[in-house]
PDB file of C-alpha atoms and ligand atoms in Angstrom:
ATOM      1  CA  MET A 601       0.000   0.000   0.000  1.00 80.00           C
ATOM      2  CA  SER A 602       1.353   3.433  -0.906  1.00 92.00           C
ATOM      3  CA  TRP A 603       1.735   5.958   1.942  1.00 95.00           C
ATOM      4  CA  LYS A 604      -0.881   8.088   0.185  1.00 94.00           C
ATOM      5  CA  GLU A 605      -3.496   5.421   0.939  1.00 94.00           C
ATOM      6  CA  VAL A 606      -2.644   5.084   4.641  1.00 95.00           C
ATOM      7  CA  ASP A 607      -5.300   7.622   5.650  1.00 95.00           C
ATOM      8  CA  LYS A 608      -8.098   5.397   4.269  1.00 94.00           C
ATOM      9  CA  GLY A 609      -7.528   2.982   7.148  1.00 93.00           C
ATOM     10  CA  TRP A 610      -5.793   5.000   9.886  1.00 94.00           C
ATOM     11  CA  GLY A 611      -7.936   8.079   9.305  1.00 96.00           C
ATOM     12  CA  ASP A 612     -11.289   6.315   9.064  1.00 94.00           C
ATOM     13  CA  GLN A 613     -11.998   6.537  12.796  1.00 96.00           C
ATOM     14  CA  ALA A 614      -9.425   9.181  13.694  1.00 98.00           C
ATOM     15  CA  LYS A 615     -11.447  10.765  16.491  1.00 97.00           C
ATOM     16  CA  VAL A 616     -12.077   7.369  18.161  1.00 98.00           C
ATOM     17  CA  TRP A 617      -8.370   6.515  17.901  1.00 98.00           C
ATOM     18  CA  ALA A 618      -7.426   9.872  19.467  1.00 98.00           C
ATOM     19  CA  ALA A 619      -9.987   9.733  22.289  1.00 98.00           C
ATOM     20  CA  VAL A 620     -10.238   6.026  23.091  1.00 97.00           C
ATOM     21  CA  MET A 621      -7.113   4.180  21.885  1.00 98.00           C
ATOM     22  CA  GLU A 622      -4.111   6.509  21.791  1.00 98.00           C
ATOM     23  CA  PRO A 623      -4.212   7.759  25.435  1.00 98.00           C
ATOM     24  CA  ARG A 624      -3.866   4.182  26.702  1.00 98.00           C
ATOM     25  CA  TRP A 625      -0.257   4.079  25.423  1.00 98.00           C
ATOM     26  CA  TRP A 626       0.991   7.009  27.511  1.00 98.00           C
ATOM     27  CA  PRO A 627       3.375   4.891  29.648  1.00 98.00           C
ATOM     28  CA  GLU A 628       5.247   3.967  26.441  1.00 98.00           C
ATOM     29  CA  PHE A 629       5.429   7.620  25.304  1.00 98.00           C
ATOM     30  CA  ASP A 630       6.611   8.671  28.755  1.00 98.00           C
ATOM     31  CA  ALA A 631       9.316   5.963  28.861  1.00 98.00           C
ATOM     32  CA  VAL A 632      10.685   6.867  25.406  1.00 98.00           C
ATOM     33  CA  LEU A 633      10.644  10.628  26.093  1.00 98.00           C
ATOM     34  CA  ARG A 634      12.555  10.059  29.336  1.00 98.00           C
ATOM     35  CA  ALA A 635      15.052   7.650  27.758  1.00 98.00           C
ATOM     36  CA  THR A 636      15.827  10.174  25.007  1.00 98.00           C
ATOM     37  CA  ASN A 637      15.961  13.065  27.540  1.00 98.00           C
ATOM     38  CA  VAL A 638      13.527  15.233  25.615  1.00 98.00           C
ATOM     39  CA  GLY A 639      13.397  18.633  27.303  1.00 98.00           C
ATOM     40  CA  GLN A 640      13.851  22.404  27.081  1.00 98.00           C
ATOM     41  CA  ASP A 641      15.241  24.003  23.918  1.00 94.00           C
ATOM     42  CA  MET A 642      15.531  20.816  21.926  1.00 98.00           C
ATOM     43  CA  ASP A 643      14.408  20.210  18.376  1.00 98.00           C
ATOM     44  CA  TYR A 644      12.205  17.136  18.535  1.00 99.00           C
ATOM     45  CA  LEU A 645      10.482  15.052  15.829  1.00 99.00           C
ATOM     46  CA  ASP A 646       7.924  12.260  16.236  1.00 99.00           C
ATOM     47  CA  ILE A 647       7.760  10.012  13.159  1.00 98.00           C
ATOM     48  CA  ALA A 648       4.347   8.440  12.415  1.00 98.00           C
ATOM     49  CA  CYS A 649       2.952  10.654  15.174  1.00 98.00           C
ATOM     50  CA  GLY A 650      -0.706   9.745  14.591  1.00 98.00           C
ATOM     51  CA  SER A 651      -3.017  12.094  16.479  1.00 98.00           C
ATOM     52  CA  GLY A 652      -0.035  13.584  18.273  1.00 98.00           C
ATOM     53  CA  LEU A 653      -0.287  12.773  21.985  1.00 98.00           C
ATOM     54  CA  MET A 654       3.449  12.161  22.119  1.00 98.00           C
ATOM     55  CA  VAL A 655       4.143  15.456  20.314  1.00 98.00           C
ATOM     56  CA  ASN A 656       1.993  17.151  22.941  1.00 98.00           C
ATOM     57  CA  MET A 657       3.846  15.441  25.802  1.00 98.00           C
ATOM     58  CA  ALA A 658       7.200  16.509  24.314  1.00 98.00           C
ATOM     59  CA  SER A 659       5.919  20.074  24.005  1.00 98.00           C
ATOM     60  CA  ARG A 660       4.963  20.060  27.709  1.00 98.00           C
ATOM     61  CA  ARG A 661       8.565  19.047  28.446  1.00 98.00           C
ATOM     62  CA  GLY A 662       9.710  22.253  26.731  1.00 98.00           C
ATOM     63  CA  ALA A 663      10.908  20.956  23.351  1.00 98.00           C
ATOM     64  CA  ARG A 664      10.310  22.635  19.970  1.00 98.00           C
ATOM     65  CA  VAL A 665       8.073  19.973  18.492  1.00 98.00           C
ATOM     66  CA  HIS A 666       7.554  18.538  15.024  1.00 98.00           C
ATOM     67  CA  GLY A 667       5.495  15.577  13.850  1.00 98.00           C
ATOM     68  CA  LEU A 668       4.882  13.651  10.660  1.00 98.00           C
ATOM     69  CA  ASP A 669       2.250  11.134   9.659  1.00 98.00           C
ATOM     70  CA  ALA A 670       0.648   9.821   6.486  1.00 98.00           C
ATOM     71  CA  SER A 671      -2.918  10.226   7.772  1.00 98.00           C
ATOM     72  CA  ASP A 672      -4.189  13.773   7.412  1.00 97.00           C
ATOM     73  CA  ARG A 673      -7.311  13.027   9.451  1.00 98.00           C
ATOM     74  CA  LEU A 674      -5.148  11.966  12.430  1.00 98.00           C
ATOM     75  CA  LEU A 675      -2.936  15.005  11.859  1.00 98.00           C
ATOM     76  CA  ALA A 676      -5.925  17.358  12.057  1.00 98.00           C
ATOM     77  CA  LEU A 677      -6.339  16.186  15.668  1.00 98.00           C
ATOM     78  CA  ALA A 678      -2.603  16.469  16.352  1.00 98.00           C
ATOM     79  CA  LYS A 679      -2.643  20.096  15.144  1.00 98.00           C
ATOM     80  CA  ARG A 680      -5.638  20.915  17.289  1.00 98.00           C
ATOM     81  CA  ARG A 681      -3.948  19.431  20.345  1.00 97.00           C
ATOM     82  CA  THR A 682      -0.666  21.290  19.888  1.00 98.00           C
ATOM     83  CA  PRO A 683      -1.264  24.362  17.705  1.00 98.00           C
ATOM     84  CA  THR A 684       2.359  25.518  18.071  1.00 97.00           C
ATOM     85  CA  ALA A 685       3.752  22.259  16.656  1.00 98.00           C
ATOM     86  CA  ASP A 686       5.156  21.900  13.156  1.00 98.00           C
ATOM     87  CA  ILE A 687       2.959  19.031  11.951  1.00 98.00           C
ATOM     88  CA  ARG A 688       3.442  17.718   8.422  1.00 98.00           C
ATOM     89  CA  HIS A 689       1.643  15.257   6.206  1.00 98.00           C
ATOM     90  CA  GLY A 690       4.113  12.947   4.473  1.00 98.00           C
ATOM     91  CA  ASP A 691       5.959   9.664   4.182  1.00 98.00           C
ATOM     92  CA  MET A 692       8.392   8.512   6.845  1.00 98.00           C
ATOM     93  CA  ASN A 693      10.604   7.159   4.026  1.00 98.00           C
ATOM     94  CA  ALA A 694      11.135  10.686   2.646  1.00 98.00           C
ATOM     95  CA  LEU A 695      11.084  13.137   5.548  1.00 98.00           C
ATOM     96  CA  PRO A 696      10.480  16.763   4.507  1.00 98.00           C
ATOM     97  CA  TRP A 697      13.265  18.215   6.717  1.00 98.00           C
ATOM     98  CA  SER A 698      16.890  18.850   5.905  1.00 98.00           C
ATOM     99  CA  ASP A 699      19.880  16.877   7.200  1.00 98.00           C
ATOM    100  CA  GLY A 700      20.848  17.480  10.811  1.00 98.00           C
ATOM    101  CA  SER A 701      17.604  19.186  11.921  1.00 98.00           C
ATOM    102  CA  PHE A 702      16.799  17.404  15.214  1.00 98.00           C
ATOM    103  CA  ASP A 703      18.326  16.628  18.602  1.00 98.00           C
ATOM    104  CA  VAL A 704      15.867  13.782  19.120  1.00 99.00           C
ATOM    105  CA  ALA A 705      13.568  11.778  16.870  1.00 99.00           C
ATOM    106  CA  THR A 706      11.198   9.076  18.090  1.00 98.00           C
ATOM    107  CA  SER A 707       8.786   6.587  16.639  1.00 98.00           C
ATOM    108  CA  CYS A 708       6.438   4.510  18.793  1.00 98.00           C
ATOM    109  CA  ARG A 709       5.102   1.529  16.856  1.00 98.00           C
ATOM    110  CA  GLY A 710       5.468   3.663  13.732  1.00 98.00           C
ATOM    111  CA  ILE A 711       8.612   2.095  12.264  1.00 98.00           C
ATOM    112  CA  TRP A 712       8.376  -1.684  11.823  1.00 96.00           C
ATOM    113  CA  GLY A 713      10.394  -4.630  10.443  1.00 93.00           C
ATOM    114  CA  PRO A 714      10.160  -3.733   6.739  1.00 95.00           C
ATOM    115  CA  ASN A 715      10.920  -0.002   7.311  1.00 97.00           C
ATOM    116  CA  GLN A 716      14.720   0.170   7.012  1.00 98.00           C
ATOM    117  CA  ASP A 717      14.412   3.214   4.737  1.00 98.00           C
ATOM    118  CA  ALA A 718      12.578   5.087   7.476  1.00 98.00           C
ATOM    119  CA  VAL A 719      15.453   4.418   9.899  1.00 98.00           C
ATOM    120  CA  HIS A 720      17.882   5.829   7.303  1.00 98.00           C
ATOM    121  CA  GLU A 721      15.697   8.913   7.008  1.00 98.00           C
ATOM    122  CA  ALA A 722      15.503   9.334  10.777  1.00 98.00           C
ATOM    123  CA  ALA A 723      19.309   9.108  10.969  1.00 98.00           C
ATOM    124  CA  ARG A 724      19.694  11.676   8.186  1.00 98.00           C
ATOM    125  CA  VAL A 725      17.579  14.329   9.924  1.00 98.00           C
ATOM    126  CA  LEU A 726      19.346  13.905  13.295  1.00 98.00           C
ATOM    127  CA  LYS A 727      22.110  16.294  14.289  1.00 98.00           C
ATOM    128  CA  PRO A 728      25.466  14.594  14.997  1.00 98.00           C
ATOM    129  CA  GLY A 729      25.213  13.448  18.625  1.00 98.00           C
ATOM    130  CA  GLY A 730      21.408  13.345  18.377  1.00 98.00           C
ATOM    131  CA  CYS A 731      19.420  10.206  19.072  1.00 98.00           C
ATOM    132  CA  LEU A 732      16.538   8.119  17.821  1.00 98.00           C
ATOM    133  CA  GLY A 733      14.118   6.426  20.249  1.00 98.00           C
ATOM    134  CA  LEU A 734      12.328   3.465  18.668  1.00 98.00           C
ATOM    135  CA  SER A 735       9.682   1.412  20.432  1.00 98.00           C
ATOM    136  CA  PHE A 736       7.920  -1.745  19.316  1.00 97.00           C
ATOM    137  CA  PHE A 737       6.102  -4.800  20.659  1.00 96.00           C
ATOM    138  CA  SER A 738       8.273  -7.330  22.419  1.00 94.00           C
ATOM    139  CA  ALA A 739       8.556 -10.403  20.187  1.00 92.00           C
ATOM    140  CA  GLY A 740       8.293 -12.800  23.164  1.00 81.00           C
ATOM    141  CA  ARG A 741       4.868 -13.935  24.316  1.00 71.00           C
ATOM    142  CA  GLU A 742       5.596 -13.609  28.008  1.00 78.00           C
ATOM    143  CA  GLY A 743       4.273 -10.557  29.791  1.00 78.00           C
ATOM    144  CA  SER A 744       2.037  -9.512  26.920  1.00 89.00           C
ATOM    145  CA  GLN A 745      -1.574 -10.255  26.020  1.00 93.00           C
ATOM    146  CA  VAL A 746      -1.770  -7.764  23.174  1.00 91.00           C
ATOM    147  CA  GLY A 747      -1.167 -10.555  20.641  1.00 89.00           C
ATOM    148  CA  LYS A 748      -4.752 -11.651  21.358  1.00 91.00           C
ATOM    149  CA  ALA A 749      -6.122  -8.458  19.830  1.00 91.00           C
ATOM    150  CA  PHE A 750      -3.916  -8.797  16.744  1.00 88.00           C
ATOM    151  CA  HIS A 751      -4.833 -12.441  16.463  1.00 88.00           C
ATOM    152  CA  ALA A 752      -8.540 -11.539  16.607  1.00 90.00           C
ATOM    153  CA  ILE A 753      -8.120  -9.041  13.776  1.00 89.00           C
ATOM    154  CA  ARG A 754      -5.618 -10.844  11.617  1.00 82.00           C
ATOM    155  CA  ARG A 755      -6.863 -14.433  11.807  1.00 80.00           C
ATOM    156  CA  LEU A 756      -9.550 -13.315   9.386  1.00 76.00           C
ATOM    157  CA  SER A 757      -7.058 -12.823   6.563  1.00 75.00           C
ATOM    158  CA  GLU A 758      -4.105 -14.927   5.348  1.00 73.00           C
ATOM    159  CA  HIS A 759      -2.425 -11.884   3.849  1.00 73.00           C
ATOM    160  CA  GLU A 760      -2.666 -10.027   7.157  1.00 75.00           C
ATOM    161  CA  ILE A 761      -1.124 -12.932   9.119  1.00 80.00           C
ATOM    162  CA  ASP A 762       1.935 -12.894   6.872  1.00 82.00           C
ATOM    163  CA  TRP A 763       2.187  -9.087   6.908  1.00 83.00           C
ATOM    164  CA  SER A 764       1.919  -8.917  10.673  1.00 85.00           C
ATOM    165  CA  LYS A 765       4.893 -11.314  10.998  1.00 88.00           C
ATOM    166  CA  GLN A 766       6.986  -9.011   8.819  1.00 91.00           C
ATOM    167  CA  LEU A 767       5.952  -5.968  10.858  1.00 92.00           C
ATOM    168  CA  GLY A 768       6.629  -7.653  14.196  1.00 92.00           C
ATOM    169  CA  ALA A 769      10.089  -8.823  13.088  1.00 94.00           C
ATOM    170  CA  ILE A 770      11.549  -5.556  14.430  1.00 96.00           C
ATOM    171  CA  GLY A 771      11.136  -7.077  17.919  1.00 95.00           C
ATOM    172  CA  LEU A 772      13.217 -10.201  17.155  1.00 95.00           C
ATOM    173  CA  GLU A 773      16.533 -10.486  18.934  1.00 94.00           C
ATOM    174  CA  GLY A 774      19.132  -8.225  17.333  1.00 96.00           C
ATOM    175  CA  ARG A 775      16.863  -6.944  14.542  1.00 97.00           C
ATOM    176  CA  VAL A 776      16.238  -3.349  15.600  1.00 98.00           C
ATOM    177  CA  GLU A 777      19.911  -3.065  16.523  1.00 98.00           C
ATOM    178  CA  GLU A 778      20.851  -4.198  12.976  1.00 98.00           C
ATOM    179  CA  MET A 779      18.439  -1.705  11.452  1.00 98.00           C
ATOM    180  CA  CYS A 780      19.984   1.143  13.473  1.00 98.00           C
ATOM    181  CA  GLU A 781      23.524   0.042  12.692  1.00 98.00           C
ATOM    182  CA  ALA A 782      22.750  -0.131   8.954  1.00 98.00           C
ATOM    183  CA  ALA A 783      21.706   3.533   9.195  1.00 98.00           C
ATOM    184  CA  GLY A 784      24.961   4.503  10.947  1.00 98.00           C
ATOM    185  CA  LEU A 785      23.457   4.741  14.449  1.00 98.00           C
ATOM    186  CA  ILE A 786      24.766   3.138  17.632  1.00 98.00           C
ATOM    187  CA  ALA A 787      21.975   1.402  19.552  1.00 98.00           C
ATOM    188  CA  SER A 788      21.918   1.219  23.338  1.00 97.00           C
ATOM    189  CA  GLU A 789      20.812  -1.874  25.205  1.00 97.00           C
ATOM    190  CA  ARG A 790      17.093  -2.605  24.904  1.00 97.00           C
ATOM    191  CA  GLN A 791      14.823  -1.438  27.679  1.00 97.00           C
ATOM    192  CA  SER A 792      11.216  -2.334  28.282  1.00 97.00           C
ATOM    193  CA  VAL A 793       8.025  -0.959  29.786  1.00 97.00           C
ATOM    194  CA  GLN A 794       5.007  -2.983  30.813  1.00 97.00           C
ATOM    195  CA  PHE A 795       1.514  -1.631  31.380  1.00 97.00           C
ATOM    196  CA  ASP A 796      -2.155  -2.513  30.966  1.00 96.00           C
ATOM    197  CA  LEU A 797      -4.449  -1.209  28.255  1.00 97.00           C
ATOM    198  CA  GLU A 798      -7.555  -0.367  30.258  1.00 96.00           C
ATOM    199  CA  GLY A 799     -11.040  -0.843  28.843  1.00 96.00           C
ATOM    200  CA  ALA A 800     -14.131  -0.011  30.906  1.00 96.00           C
ATOM    201  CA  ASP A 801     -15.885  -3.049  29.419  1.00 96.00           C
ATOM    202  CA  ILE A 802     -15.713  -5.257  26.346  1.00 96.00           C
ATOM    203  CA  GLU A 803     -17.610  -2.728  24.203  1.00 96.00           C
ATOM    204  CA  HIS A 804     -15.035  -0.061  25.054  1.00 96.00           C
ATOM    205  CA  GLU A 805     -12.286  -2.519  24.108  1.00 96.00           C
ATOM    206  CA  VAL A 806     -13.912  -3.442  20.799  1.00 97.00           C
ATOM    207  CA  ARG A 807     -14.352   0.258  19.943  1.00 97.00           C
ATOM    208  CA  ALA A 808     -10.690   0.964  20.683  1.00 98.00           C
ATOM    209  CA  TRP A 809      -9.345  -1.832  18.458  1.00 97.00           C
ATOM    210  CA  MET A 810     -11.852  -1.161  15.665  1.00 96.00           C
ATOM    211  CA  SER A 811     -10.276   2.301  15.273  1.00 97.00           C
ATOM    212  CA  ALA A 812      -6.809   0.900  14.384  1.00 95.00           C
ATOM    213  CA  GLY A 813      -5.510   0.615  10.816  1.00 92.00           C
ATOM    214  CA  PRO A 814      -5.252  -3.218  10.826  1.00 90.00           C
ATOM    215  CA  ALA A 815      -8.950  -3.522  11.794  1.00 92.00           C
ATOM    216  CA  TRP A 816      -9.887  -1.367   8.809  1.00 91.00           C
ATOM    217  CA  MET A 817      -7.989  -3.747   6.503  1.00 87.00           C
ATOM    218  CA  ALA A 818      -9.848  -6.746   7.951  1.00 90.00           C
ATOM    219  CA  ILE A 819     -13.185  -4.895   7.730  1.00 92.00           C
ATOM    220  CA  GLN A 820     -12.643  -4.384   3.982  1.00 89.00           C
ATOM    221  CA  GLU A 821     -12.312  -8.152   3.532  1.00 88.00           C
ATOM    222  CA  ARG A 822     -14.786  -9.545   6.066  1.00 90.00           C
ATOM    223  CA  GLY A 823     -17.122  -6.733   7.110  1.00 93.00           C
ATOM    224  CA  ALA A 824     -17.298  -4.827  10.399  1.00 95.00           C
ATOM    225  CA  GLU A 825     -19.652  -7.249  12.128  1.00 96.00           C
ATOM    226  CA  GLU A 826     -17.317 -10.209  11.726  1.00 94.00           C
ATOM    227  CA  VAL A 827     -14.282  -8.247  12.897  1.00 94.00           C
ATOM    228  CA  GLU A 828     -16.143  -6.929  15.948  1.00 96.00           C
ATOM    229  CA  ARG A 829     -17.335 -10.423  16.811  1.00 96.00           C
ATOM    230  CA  SER A 830     -13.796 -11.782  16.550  1.00 95.00           C
ATOM    231  CA  ILE A 831     -12.361  -9.072  18.848  1.00 95.00           C
ATOM    232  CA  ARG A 832     -15.202  -9.521  21.339  1.00 96.00           C
ATOM    233  CA  GLU A 833     -14.673 -13.303  21.433  1.00 95.00           C
ATOM    234  CA  GLU A 834     -10.913 -13.098  21.869  1.00 94.00           C
ATOM    235  CA  LEU A 835     -10.765 -10.296  24.454  1.00 95.00           C
ATOM    236  CA  SER A 836     -13.837 -11.019  26.579  1.00 95.00           C
ATOM    237  CA  GLU A 837     -11.829 -13.554  28.578  1.00 94.00           C
ATOM    238  CA  LEU A 838      -9.692 -10.637  29.822  1.00 96.00           C
ATOM    239  CA  GLU A 839     -12.747  -8.928  31.345  1.00 96.00           C
ATOM    240  CA  GLU A 840     -12.870  -8.958  35.151  1.00 93.00           C
ATOM    241  CA  PRO A 841     -15.987  -7.940  37.074  1.00 90.00           C
ATOM    242  CA  GLY A 842     -15.622  -4.487  38.608  1.00 91.00           C
ATOM    243  CA  VAL A 843     -12.273  -3.877  36.883  1.00 93.00           C
ATOM    244  CA  GLY A 844     -13.038  -3.967  33.177  1.00 96.00           C
ATOM    245  CA  VAL A 845     -10.868  -5.401  30.418  1.00 97.00           C
ATOM    246  CA  ARG A 846      -7.161  -5.173  31.132  1.00 96.00           C
ATOM    247  CA  THR A 847      -4.730  -6.216  28.413  1.00 96.00           C
ATOM    248  CA  GLN A 848      -1.109  -6.471  29.464  1.00 96.00           C
ATOM    249  CA  VAL A 849       1.376  -4.984  26.998  1.00 96.00           C
ATOM    250  CA  LEU A 850       5.143  -5.325  26.903  1.00 96.00           C
ATOM    251  CA  ILE A 851       6.919  -2.692  24.839  1.00 97.00           C
ATOM    252  CA  GLU A 852      10.654  -2.707  24.146  1.00 97.00           C
ATOM    253  CA  TYR A 853      12.661   0.281  23.006  1.00 98.00           C
ATOM    254  CA  VAL A 854      16.170   1.325  22.044  1.00 98.00           C
ATOM    255  CA  VAL A 855      17.896   4.678  21.962  1.00 98.00           C
ATOM    256  CA  ALA A 856      20.296   4.888  19.003  1.00 98.00           C
ATOM    257  CA  THR A 857      22.832   7.698  18.776  1.00 98.00           C
ATOM    258  CA  LYS A 858      24.261   9.366  15.677  1.00 98.00           C
ATOM    259  CA  PRO A 859      28.051   9.590  16.044  1.00 98.00           C
ATOM    260  CA  THR A 860      29.538  13.106  16.219  1.00 96.00           C
TER     261      THR A 860
HETATM  262  C1  SAM B2046       0.387   2.078  15.268  1.00 57.04           C
HETATM  263  S1  SAM B2046       0.073   3.722  14.699  1.00 57.04           S
HETATM  264  C2  SAM B2046       1.123   4.586  15.829  1.00 57.04           C
HETATM  265  C3  SAM B2046       0.795   6.047  15.925  1.00 57.04           C
HETATM  266  C4  SAM B2046       1.486   6.788  17.086  1.00 57.04           C
HETATM  267  N1  SAM B2046       2.930   6.677  17.018  1.00 57.04           N
HETATM  268  C5  SAM B2046       0.964   6.264  18.403  1.00 57.04           C
HETATM  269  O1  SAM B2046       1.734   5.591  19.106  1.00 57.04           O
HETATM  270  O2  SAM B2046      -0.211   6.504  18.721  1.00 57.04           O
HETATM  271  C6  SAM B2046       0.970   3.786  13.158  1.00 57.04           C
HETATM  272  C7  SAM B2046       0.959   5.146  12.470  1.00 57.04           C
HETATM  273  O3  SAM B2046       1.812   5.094  11.324  1.00 57.04           O
HETATM  274  C8  SAM B2046       1.269   5.958  10.336  1.00 57.04           C
HETATM  275  N2  SAM B2046       1.912   5.582   9.052  1.00 57.04           N
HETATM  276  C9  SAM B2046       1.789   4.415   8.372  1.00 57.04           C
HETATM  277  N3  SAM B2046       2.571   4.434   7.260  1.00 57.04           N
HETATM  278  C10 SAM B2046       3.211   5.642   7.250  1.00 57.04           C
HETATM  279  C11 SAM B2046       4.161   6.245   6.366  1.00 57.04           C
HETATM  280  N4  SAM B2046       4.632   5.628   5.276  1.00 57.04           N
HETATM  281  N5  SAM B2046       4.610   7.483   6.689  1.00 57.04           N
HETATM  282  C12 SAM B2046       4.158   8.143   7.783  1.00 57.04           C
HETATM  283  N6  SAM B2046       3.253   7.609   8.644  1.00 57.04           N
HETATM  284  C13 SAM B2046       2.792   6.376   8.391  1.00 57.04           C
HETATM  285  C14 SAM B2046      -0.220   5.717  10.446  1.00 57.04           C
HETATM  286  O4  SAM B2046      -0.990   6.737   9.859  1.00 57.04           O
HETATM  287  C15 SAM B2046      -0.395   5.623  11.964  1.00 57.04           C
HETATM  288  O5  SAM B2046      -0.655   6.903  12.522  1.00 57.04           O
END
């Protein structure tokens, strides 16, 4: 799929993504912003920024903030959230900024296994001594239940099962480190952050996952009803009375530095 078509899926339920799904990932954004020391007077870029919560968090830490995504409907929300930010519509494989523009760039579940070109681009726009924070799903099954949601969505399509393996490959041992090294960056040791995605009830959970790009792909093939039913079936066993649906997530991340 060309980057110009990304908005069809990711933008389809942009306001639900921004209000219901995106805020649940704040512990990941917080961990990556801390690990990359984003703060006052820094030039900061979030790649595949979606509806821009992380851009907003970086702005509250005092950075001069920039964001890029391929979905203009998500970006409309990002701009509204942080009107002072430089938010651009574009492709992460061809960033519209010149070499050496940023102290820090990040991408949370925005750069995946097949996206080596995007890592090259991130490295190009970093200043010497600047760093890239990249976060992704841990490839191991332990400590994470999020695979259940992906399974619910992707089991409906052979093509999606294969594609999701390629995407998730960034989490395999040594892979993200190789991707950074190929782009001339020096990766630190991996760190991780674990948290729960909180859903008030199963309907809340279904609504959250139905707003994600992969659900849109499955909906095109199988229809919304079937996708909703699959998510409901798979995730309802995580519902606890009085607590809601809690899905444990394990995110790993690296900080990769551009040599001076
Ligand atoms: C899993 S979401 C993550 C969004 C955001 N980082 C977050 O954590 O909420 C993936 C994002 O990648 C964006 N995206 C997909 N392909 C892209 C491309 N080629 N260039 C820029 N953004 C892209 C989508 O529009 C979507 O916002």
